[in-house]
């Protein structure tokens, strides 16, 4: 049995609990939230931009804590799953690793590259595993796109455009997500998903040129970027200042020499390949979702002492690029990487 402590029982923490509930080799032995009422699981507020399924986890063996340090001192788990607001990612990851625990930490890794570097160096010094919840690397549609690109079966990529548009998130505990100094706003909190995919697909660009629309609370509510890669055009936009009835729409349009790959969350099927001189192909996808796959992978890493699929270093690079995009939008000039 692998024993996990979940910290932060808001939208993501409850989602993770429900997923661990589907694993027969995982026991949730500790829960921590600084708001006592959130420890009564059913009373945590509803919300989030991806539907949260029915809660099925067995929480009967879970000790409840409002104090994170006390939970670490008392122990009784193998790893800590951090679903706390972003400004707590660095201090809580570092404390947990120094306390002897492996860490799954939600994205974005941190609020600055200095924080990310400290997390990486503590992971190295302590030998504790550290991964970041860049979950698109496990979502079947995005995994399939990578397979298609890497296979070169349709030639090289000509252009790629990845976008994510959402209503303003309204569920966060005490409104932390709309305070740019605590969350990094849309550019860090949401757009980082597409940044991470762009790096995963194409590697590090030479520079970024961004433009942003300021959000109330600081930071950008919309950011649009051109990434400099030789021989192809790569662009992305992230926006969470859409009207409340809009929901979440994600898209990726990858134009290859001999096909177009289209992901569109408003279409059914969401992923299709349009080859030159042929009919539309609907690729077969892994039926499990990205959250399930990422937690399954990290649980196996903890069990087998293997390196996480999403290395802390690679998540740190995605954070670095997103921060450079913010800098570019603020200064209204391209920024070299
Ligand atoms: N991977 C994804 O797709 C995805 C989606 C949503 C959120 N997230 C990330 O997950 C993290 C949490 O986001 P959320 O939407 O669940 O936020 P949330 O506000 O719904 O939940 C945060 C929880 O942490 C608790 N908390 C706050 N301070 C604490 C402290 N000092 N000690 C213990 N608990 C504390 C809050 O009471 C709340 O229950 C963020 O970093 C966010 O970016 C990731």
GROMACS .gro file of C-alpha atoms and ligand atoms in nm:
model
  381
    1UNK     CA    1   0.000   0.000   0.000
    2UNK     CA    2   0.116   0.353  -0.079
    3UNK     CA    3  -0.003   0.607   0.176
    4UNK     CA    4  -0.080   0.963   0.074
    5UNK     CA    5  -0.153   1.289   0.255
    6UNK     CA    6  -0.365   1.537   0.058
    7UNK     CA    7  -0.314   1.903   0.144
    8UNK     CA    8  -0.571   2.161   0.033
    9UNK     CA    9  -0.921   2.021  -0.002
   10UNK     CA   10  -1.066   2.261  -0.254
   11UNK     CA   11  -1.140   2.186  -0.619
   12UNK     CA   12  -0.820   1.995  -0.699
   13UNK     CA   13  -0.775   1.825  -0.361
   14UNK     CA   14  -1.122   1.671  -0.381
   15UNK     CA   15  -1.059   1.568  -0.741
   16UNK     CA   16  -0.737   1.393  -0.638
   17UNK     CA   17  -0.907   1.220  -0.345
   18UNK     CA   18  -1.170   1.082  -0.583
   19UNK     CA   19  -0.898   0.950  -0.813
   20UNK     CA   20  -0.696   0.783  -0.535
   21UNK     CA   21  -1.026   0.619  -0.442
   22UNK     CA   22  -1.006   0.430  -0.772
   23UNK     CA   23  -0.660   0.283  -0.694
   24UNK     CA   24  -0.655  -0.038  -0.491
   25UNK     CA   25  -0.294   0.018  -0.382
   26UNK     CA   26  -0.337   0.365  -0.232
   27UNK     CA   27  -0.464   0.463   0.111
   28UNK     CA   28  -0.543   0.826   0.204
   29UNK     CA   29  -0.405   0.846   0.558
   30UNK     CA   30  -0.399   1.223   0.617
   31UNK     CA   31  -0.593   1.529   0.505
   32UNK     CA   32  -0.488   1.886   0.572
   33UNK     CA   33  -0.667   2.215   0.515
   34UNK     CA   34  -0.631   2.530   0.719
   35UNK     CA   35  -1.009   2.571   0.707
   36UNK     CA   36  -1.151   2.311   0.941
   37UNK     CA   37  -1.483   2.294   0.756
   38UNK     CA   38  -1.304   2.171   0.443
   39UNK     CA   39  -1.185   1.866   0.636
   40UNK     CA   40  -1.546   1.756   0.644
   41UNK     CA   41  -1.510   1.657   0.286
   42UNK     CA   42  -1.867   1.686   0.173
   43UNK     CA   43  -1.889   2.046   0.286
   44UNK     CA   44  -1.607   2.176   0.065
   45UNK     CA   45  -1.746   2.428  -0.183
   46UNK     CA   46  -1.829   2.304  -0.533
   47UNK     CA   47  -1.656   2.452  -0.834
   48UNK     CA   48  -1.374   2.422  -1.085
   49UNK     CA   49  -1.358   2.437  -1.461
   50UNK     CA   50  -1.355   2.062  -1.523
   51UNK     CA   51  -1.645   1.857  -1.386
   52UNK     CA   52  -1.565   1.696  -1.049
   53UNK     CA   53  -1.707   1.344  -1.038
   54UNK     CA   54  -1.880   1.167  -0.752
   55UNK     CA   55  -1.659   1.137  -0.444
   56UNK     CA   56  -1.580   0.772  -0.385
   57UNK     CA   57  -1.262   0.776  -0.177
   58UNK     CA   58  -1.245   0.599   0.157
   59UNK     CA   59  -1.146   0.871   0.405
   60UNK     CA   60  -1.216   0.668   0.717
   61UNK     CA   61  -0.846   0.612   0.793
   62UNK     CA   62  -0.744   0.972   0.725
   63UNK     CA   63  -0.621   1.180   1.018
   64UNK     CA   64  -0.738   1.544   0.986
   65UNK     CA   65  -0.507   1.844   1.030
   66UNK     CA   66  -0.540   2.218   1.004
   67UNK     CA   67  -0.163   2.258   1.058
   68UNK     CA   68   0.065   2.136   0.779
   69UNK     CA   69   0.383   2.123   0.993
   70UNK     CA   70   0.207   1.916   1.256
   71UNK     CA   71   0.086   1.674   0.992
   72UNK     CA   72   0.444   1.629   0.868
   73UNK     CA   73   0.570   1.569   1.223
   74UNK     CA   74   0.309   1.302   1.291
   75UNK     CA   75   0.360   1.131   0.952
   76UNK     CA   76   0.201   0.799   0.859
   77UNK     CA   77   0.221   0.849   0.481
   78UNK     CA   78   0.471   0.802   0.196
   79UNK     CA   79   0.403   1.112  -0.007
   80UNK     CA   80   0.231   1.446   0.010
   81UNK     CA   81  -0.007   1.567  -0.260
   82UNK     CA   82  -0.014   1.948  -0.255
   83UNK     CA   83  -0.336   2.102  -0.387
   84UNK     CA   84  -0.290   2.429  -0.201
   85UNK     CA   85  -0.289   2.775  -0.363
   86UNK     CA   86   0.017   2.845  -0.578
   87UNK     CA   87   0.190   3.084  -0.337
   88UNK     CA   88   0.225   2.787  -0.097
   89UNK     CA   89   0.378   2.547  -0.350
   90UNK     CA   90   0.741   2.633  -0.279
   91UNK     CA   91   0.732   2.656   0.103
   92UNK     CA   92   0.515   2.345   0.143
   93UNK     CA   93   0.712   2.134  -0.110
   94UNK     CA   94   1.041   2.227   0.053
   95UNK     CA   95   0.915   2.155   0.405
   96UNK     CA   96   0.768   1.819   0.299
   97UNK     CA   97   1.083   1.705   0.117
   98UNK     CA   98   1.305   1.813   0.407
   99UNK     CA   99   1.069   1.617   0.632
  100UNK     CA  100   1.144   1.304   0.427
  101UNK     CA  101   0.843   1.286   0.194
  102UNK     CA  102   0.805   1.263  -0.182
  103UNK     CA  103   0.591   1.541  -0.327
  104UNK     CA  104   0.328   1.573  -0.595
  105UNK     CA  105   0.271   1.949  -0.628
  106UNK     CA  106   0.000   2.104  -0.843
  107UNK     CA  107   0.088   2.338  -1.130
  108UNK     CA  108   0.212   2.602  -1.179
  109UNK     CA  109   0.529   2.488  -1.001
  110UNK     CA  110   0.578   2.822  -0.824
  111UNK     CA  111   0.553   3.196  -0.874
  112UNK     CA  112   0.917   3.260  -0.975
  113UNK     CA  113   1.211   3.073  -1.125
  114UNK     CA  114   1.406   3.128  -0.801
  115UNK     CA  115   1.137   2.937  -0.610
  116UNK     CA  116   1.139   2.658  -0.871
  117UNK     CA  117   1.519   2.630  -0.851
  118UNK     CA  118   1.503   2.598  -0.473
  119UNK     CA  119   1.244   2.320  -0.502
  120UNK     CA  120   1.464   2.134  -0.754
  121UNK     CA  121   1.775   2.169  -0.541
  122UNK     CA  122   1.596   2.046  -0.225
  123UNK     CA  123   1.467   1.746  -0.423
  124UNK     CA  124   1.825   1.668  -0.533
  125UNK     CA  125   1.974   1.719  -0.185
  126UNK     CA  126   1.712   1.511  -0.003
  127UNK     CA  127   1.668   1.244  -0.271
  128UNK     CA  128   1.292   1.294  -0.249
  129UNK     CA  129   1.082   1.264  -0.566
  130UNK     CA  130   0.920   1.585  -0.685
  131UNK     CA  131   0.672   1.615  -0.968
  132UNK     CA  132   0.442   1.895  -1.081
  133UNK     CA  133   0.082   1.852  -1.198
  134UNK     CA  134   0.137   1.954  -1.561
  135UNK     CA  135  -0.150   1.724  -1.638
  136UNK     CA  136  -0.181   1.781  -2.015
  137UNK     CA  137   0.119   1.552  -2.055
  138UNK     CA  138  -0.116   1.274  -1.947
  139UNK     CA  139  -0.440   1.380  -2.121
  140UNK     CA  140  -0.494   1.128  -2.402
  141UNK     CA  141  -0.568   1.388  -2.674
  142UNK     CA  142  -0.246   1.577  -2.606
  143UNK     CA  143  -0.048   1.252  -2.575
  144UNK     CA  144  -0.182   1.144  -2.916
  145UNK     CA  145  -0.079   1.475  -3.074
  146UNK     CA  146   0.276   1.420  -2.949
  147UNK     CA  147   0.279   1.068  -3.093
  148UNK     CA  148   0.165   1.202  -3.431
  149UNK     CA  149   0.423   1.482  -3.436
  150UNK     CA  150   0.709   1.257  -3.325
  151UNK     CA  151   0.621   0.980  -3.572
  152UNK     CA  152   0.673   1.221  -3.866
  153UNK     CA  153   0.412   1.013  -4.052
  154UNK     CA  154   0.263   1.338  -4.187
  155UNK     CA  155   0.595   1.519  -4.225
  156UNK     CA  156   0.719   1.819  -4.030
  157UNK     CA  157   0.511   2.071  -3.837
  158UNK     CA  158   0.438   2.386  -4.037
  159UNK     CA  159   0.246   2.572  -3.767
  160UNK     CA  160   0.088   2.511  -3.428
  161UNK     CA  161  -0.166   2.716  -3.238
  162UNK     CA  162  -0.272   2.617  -2.886
  163UNK     CA  163  -0.541   2.813  -2.702
  164UNK     CA  164  -0.738   2.799  -2.378
  165UNK     CA  165  -1.028   3.034  -2.306
  166UNK     CA  166  -1.232   3.027  -1.987
  167UNK     CA  167  -1.483   3.210  -1.774
  168UNK     CA  168  -1.323   3.386  -1.480
  169UNK     CA  169  -1.264   3.123  -1.209
  170UNK     CA  170  -1.492   3.197  -0.918
  171UNK     CA  171  -1.449   2.900  -0.686
  172UNK     CA  172  -1.114   2.957  -0.516
  173UNK     CA  173  -1.083   2.962  -0.139
  174UNK     CA  174  -1.081   3.320  -0.012
  175UNK     CA  175  -1.041   3.443  -0.372
  176UNK     CA  176  -0.665   3.370  -0.394
  177UNK     CA  177  -0.678   3.283  -0.765
  178UNK     CA  178  -0.779   3.632  -0.877
  179UNK     CA  179  -0.493   3.796  -0.686
  180UNK     CA  180  -0.209   3.805  -0.940
  181UNK     CA  181   0.055   3.814  -0.666
  182UNK     CA  182  -0.076   3.481  -0.526
  183UNK     CA  183  -0.164   3.296  -0.849
  184UNK     CA  184   0.015   3.467  -1.140
  185UNK     CA  185  -0.333   3.516  -1.289
  186UNK     CA  186  -0.433   3.360  -1.624
  187UNK     CA  187  -0.080   3.374  -1.769
  188UNK     CA  188   0.072   3.153  -1.499
  189UNK     CA  189  -0.226   2.962  -1.371
  190UNK     CA  190  -0.401   2.860  -1.694
  191UNK     CA  191  -0.190   2.945  -1.999
  192UNK     CA  192   0.101   2.748  -1.845
  193UNK     CA  193  -0.078   2.429  -1.955
  194UNK     CA  194  -0.029   2.523  -2.320
  195UNK     CA  195   0.323   2.654  -2.257
  196UNK     CA  196   0.412   2.316  -2.109
  197UNK     CA  197   0.272   2.138  -2.415
  198UNK     CA  198   0.458   2.367  -2.656
  199UNK     CA  199   0.787   2.288  -2.480
  200UNK     CA  200   0.698   1.918  -2.464
  201UNK     CA  201   0.625   1.910  -2.839
  202UNK     CA  202   0.889   2.147  -2.973
  203UNK     CA  203   1.156   2.211  -2.707
  204UNK     CA  204   1.277   2.552  -2.589
  205UNK     CA  205   1.205   2.843  -2.829
  206UNK     CA  206   1.468   3.109  -2.897
  207UNK     CA  207   1.245   3.394  -2.783
  208UNK     CA  208   0.888   3.491  -2.698
  209UNK     CA  209   0.689   3.793  -2.811
  210UNK     CA  210   0.377   3.848  -2.605
  211UNK     CA  211   0.091   4.087  -2.559
  212UNK     CA  212  -0.144   4.088  -2.261
  213UNK     CA  213  -0.468   4.234  -2.133
  214UNK     CA  214  -0.434   4.336  -1.767
  215UNK     CA  215  -0.669   4.173  -1.519
  216UNK     CA  216  -0.822   4.315  -1.206
  217UNK     CA  217  -0.605   4.195  -0.917
  218UNK     CA  218  -0.280   4.230  -1.114
  219UNK     CA  219  -0.117   4.026  -1.389
  220UNK     CA  220  -0.280   3.938  -1.720
  221UNK     CA  221  -0.628   3.799  -1.780
  222UNK     CA  222  -0.536   3.733  -2.144
  223UNK     CA  223  -0.193   3.664  -2.288
  224UNK     CA  224  -0.102   3.590  -2.650
  225UNK     CA  225   0.244   3.478  -2.760
  226UNK     CA  226   0.453   3.403  -3.067
  227UNK     CA  227   0.731   3.151  -2.995
  228UNK     CA  228   1.042   3.168  -3.212
  229UNK     CA  229   1.126   2.828  -3.361
  230UNK     CA  230   1.317   2.773  -3.684
  231UNK     CA  231   1.099   2.670  -3.981
  232UNK     CA  232   0.757   2.679  -3.814
  233UNK     CA  233   0.517   2.927  -3.658
  234UNK     CA  234   0.400   2.850  -3.304
  235UNK     CA  235   0.144   3.068  -3.128
  236UNK     CA  236  -0.071   3.042  -2.817
  237UNK     CA  237  -0.328   3.241  -2.623
  238UNK     CA  238  -0.473   3.198  -2.275
  239UNK     CA  239  -0.769   3.394  -2.142
  240UNK     CA  240  -0.982   3.358  -1.832
  241UNK     CA  241  -1.178   3.679  -1.852
  242UNK     CA  242  -1.453   3.532  -2.070
  243UNK     CA  243  -1.819   3.578  -1.974
  244UNK     CA  244  -1.956   3.354  -1.700
  245UNK     CA  245  -2.167   3.145  -1.939
  246UNK     CA  246  -1.870   3.057  -2.164
  247UNK     CA  247  -1.709   2.775  -1.960
  248UNK     CA  248  -1.372   2.634  -2.074
  249UNK     CA  249  -1.272   2.589  -2.439
  250UNK     CA  250  -0.936   2.441  -2.536
  251UNK     CA  251  -0.806   2.407  -2.886
  252UNK     CA  252  -0.493   2.295  -3.068
  253UNK     CA  253  -0.447   2.323  -3.443
  254UNK     CA  254  -0.132   2.153  -3.568
  255UNK     CA  255  -0.064   2.194  -3.939
  256UNK     CA  256   0.181   1.934  -4.068
  257UNK     CA  257   0.316   1.898  -4.423
  258UNK     CA  258   0.069   1.619  -4.505
  259UNK     CA  259  -0.215   1.656  -4.253
  260UNK     CA  260  -0.392   1.886  -4.009
  261UNK     CA  261  -0.450   1.769  -3.652
  262UNK     CA  262  -0.736   1.945  -3.477
  263UNK     CA  263  -0.825   1.933  -3.109
  264UNK     CA  264  -1.138   2.127  -3.018
  265UNK     CA  265  -1.311   2.070  -2.685
  266UNK     CA  266  -1.642   2.198  -2.832
  267UNK     CA  267  -1.652   1.927  -3.102
  268UNK     CA  268  -1.739   1.560  -3.093
  269UNK     CA  269  -1.500   1.389  -3.143
  270UNK     CA  270  -1.264   1.639  -2.988
  271UNK     CA  271  -0.957   1.513  -3.176
  272UNK     CA  272  -0.938   1.448  -3.551
  273UNK     CA  273  -0.670   1.414  -3.817
  274UNK     CA  274  -0.733   1.547  -4.168
  275UNK     CA  275  -0.476   1.385  -4.401
  276UNK     CA  276  -0.390   1.507  -4.749
  277UNK     CA  277  -0.603   1.323  -5.006
  278UNK     CA  278  -0.789   1.109  -4.751
  279UNK     CA  279  -1.085   1.099  -4.519
  280UNK     CA  280  -1.089   1.239  -4.167
  281UNK     CA  281  -0.935   0.996  -3.913
  282UNK     CA  282  -1.055   0.983  -3.553
  283UNK     CA  283  -0.765   0.845  -3.347
  284UNK     CA  284  -0.833   0.591  -3.076
  285UNK     CA  285  -0.757   0.732  -2.732
  286UNK     CA  286  -0.676   0.596  -2.387
  287UNK     CA  287  -1.014   0.600  -2.204
  288UNK     CA  288  -0.859   0.718  -1.875
  289UNK     CA  289  -0.833   1.090  -1.814
  290UNK     CA  290  -0.521   1.297  -1.751
  291UNK     CA  291  -0.573   1.338  -1.376
  292UNK     CA  292  -0.608   0.962  -1.334
  293UNK     CA  293  -0.302   0.891  -1.548
  294UNK     CA  294  -0.078   1.149  -1.376
  295UNK     CA  295  -0.160   1.027  -1.024
  296UNK     CA  296  -0.127   0.663  -1.133
  297UNK     CA  297   0.215   0.742  -1.278
  298UNK     CA  298   0.340   0.922  -0.967
  299UNK     CA  299   0.205   0.655  -0.733
  300UNK     CA  300   0.408   0.403  -0.935
  301UNK     CA  301   0.714   0.631  -0.916
  302UNK     CA  302   0.683   0.639  -0.537
  303UNK     CA  303   0.636   0.261  -0.517
  304UNK     CA  304   0.920   0.176  -0.755
  305UNK     CA  305   1.154   0.469  -0.675
  306UNK     CA  306   1.155   0.570  -1.043
  307UNK     CA  307   1.193   0.918  -1.188
  308UNK     CA  308   0.866   1.111  -1.241
  309UNK     CA  309   0.735   1.147  -1.598
  310UNK     CA  310   0.706   1.524  -1.544
  311UNK     CA  311   1.048   1.611  -1.408
  312UNK     CA  312   1.064   1.911  -1.179
  313UNK     CA  313   1.327   2.053  -1.415
  314UNK     CA  314   1.092   2.041  -1.714
  315UNK     CA  315   0.807   2.199  -1.517
  316UNK     CA  316   1.054   2.467  -1.408
  317UNK     CA  317   1.133   2.536  -1.775
  318UNK     CA  318   0.762   2.583  -1.852
  319UNK     CA  319   0.735   2.825  -1.562
  320UNK     CA  320   1.044   3.009  -1.688
  321UNK     CA  321   0.895   3.053  -2.037
  322UNK     CA  322   0.556   3.167  -1.900
  323UNK     CA  323   0.736   3.423  -1.681
  324UNK     CA  324   0.931   3.547  -1.984
  325UNK     CA  325   0.602   3.587  -2.171
  326UNK     CA  326   0.472   3.803  -1.886
  327UNK     CA  327   0.793   4.007  -1.905
  328UNK     CA  328   0.755   4.045  -2.282
  329UNK     CA  329   0.393   4.160  -2.248
  330UNK     CA  330   0.485   4.404  -1.970
  331UNK     CA  331   0.776   4.556  -2.165
  332UNK     CA  332   0.606   4.527  -2.502
  333UNK     CA  333   0.918   4.375  -2.656
  334UNK     CA  334   1.046   4.029  -2.756
  335UNK     CA  335   1.239   3.848  -2.481
  336UNK     CA  336   1.522   3.604  -2.559
  337UNK     CA  337   1.532   3.274  -2.370
  338LIG     N1  338  -0.404   2.067  -1.298
  338LIG     C1  339  -0.515   2.136  -1.316
  338LIG     O1  340  -0.583   2.120  -1.417
  338LIG     C2  341  -0.559   2.231  -1.209
  338LIG     C3  342  -0.692   2.277  -1.207
  338LIG     C4  343  -0.729   2.365  -1.102
  338LIG     C5  344  -0.636   2.404  -1.008
  338LIG     N2  345  -0.507   2.359  -1.016
  338LIG     C6  346  -0.405   2.404  -0.920
  338LIG     O2  347  -0.433   2.341  -0.794
  338LIG     C7  348  -0.400   2.430  -0.686
  338LIG     C8  349  -0.525   2.449  -0.598
  338LIG     O3  350  -0.627   2.507  -0.679
  338LIG     P1  351  -0.782   2.488  -0.643
  338LIG     O4  352  -0.856   2.529  -0.763
  338LIG     O5  353  -0.805   2.353  -0.586
  338LIG     O6  354  -0.799   2.599  -0.530
  338LIG     P2  355  -0.908   2.604  -0.411
  338LIG     O7  356  -0.905   2.741  -0.360
  338LIG     O8  357  -1.035   2.543  -0.461
  338LIG     O9  358  -0.847   2.504  -0.302
  338LIG     C9  359  -0.735   2.535  -0.224
  338LIG    C10  360  -0.753   2.471  -0.088
  338LIG    O10  361  -0.634   2.492  -0.012
  338LIG    C11  362  -0.673   2.529   0.121
  338LIG     N3  363  -0.567   2.605   0.185
  338LIG    C12  364  -0.538   2.737   0.173
  338LIG     N4  365  -0.435   2.771   0.252
  338LIG    C13  366  -0.396   2.657   0.314
  338LIG    C14  367  -0.294   2.628   0.408
  338LIG     N5  368  -0.210   2.722   0.453
  338LIG     N6  369  -0.282   2.499   0.452
  338LIG    C15  370  -0.366   2.402   0.407
  338LIG     N7  371  -0.465   2.426   0.320
  338LIG    C16  372  -0.480   2.551   0.273
  338LIG    C17  373  -0.801   2.609   0.101
  338LIG    O11  374  -0.878   2.618   0.219
  338LIG    C18  375  -0.870   2.529  -0.009
  338LIG    O12  376  -0.950   2.426   0.044
  338LIG    C19  377  -0.352   2.559  -0.752
  338LIG    O13  378  -0.213   2.565  -0.755
  338LIG    C20  379  -0.410   2.554  -0.893
  338LIG    O14  380  -0.334   2.624  -0.986
  338LIG    C21  381  -0.468   2.272  -1.112
   0.00000   0.00000   0.00000
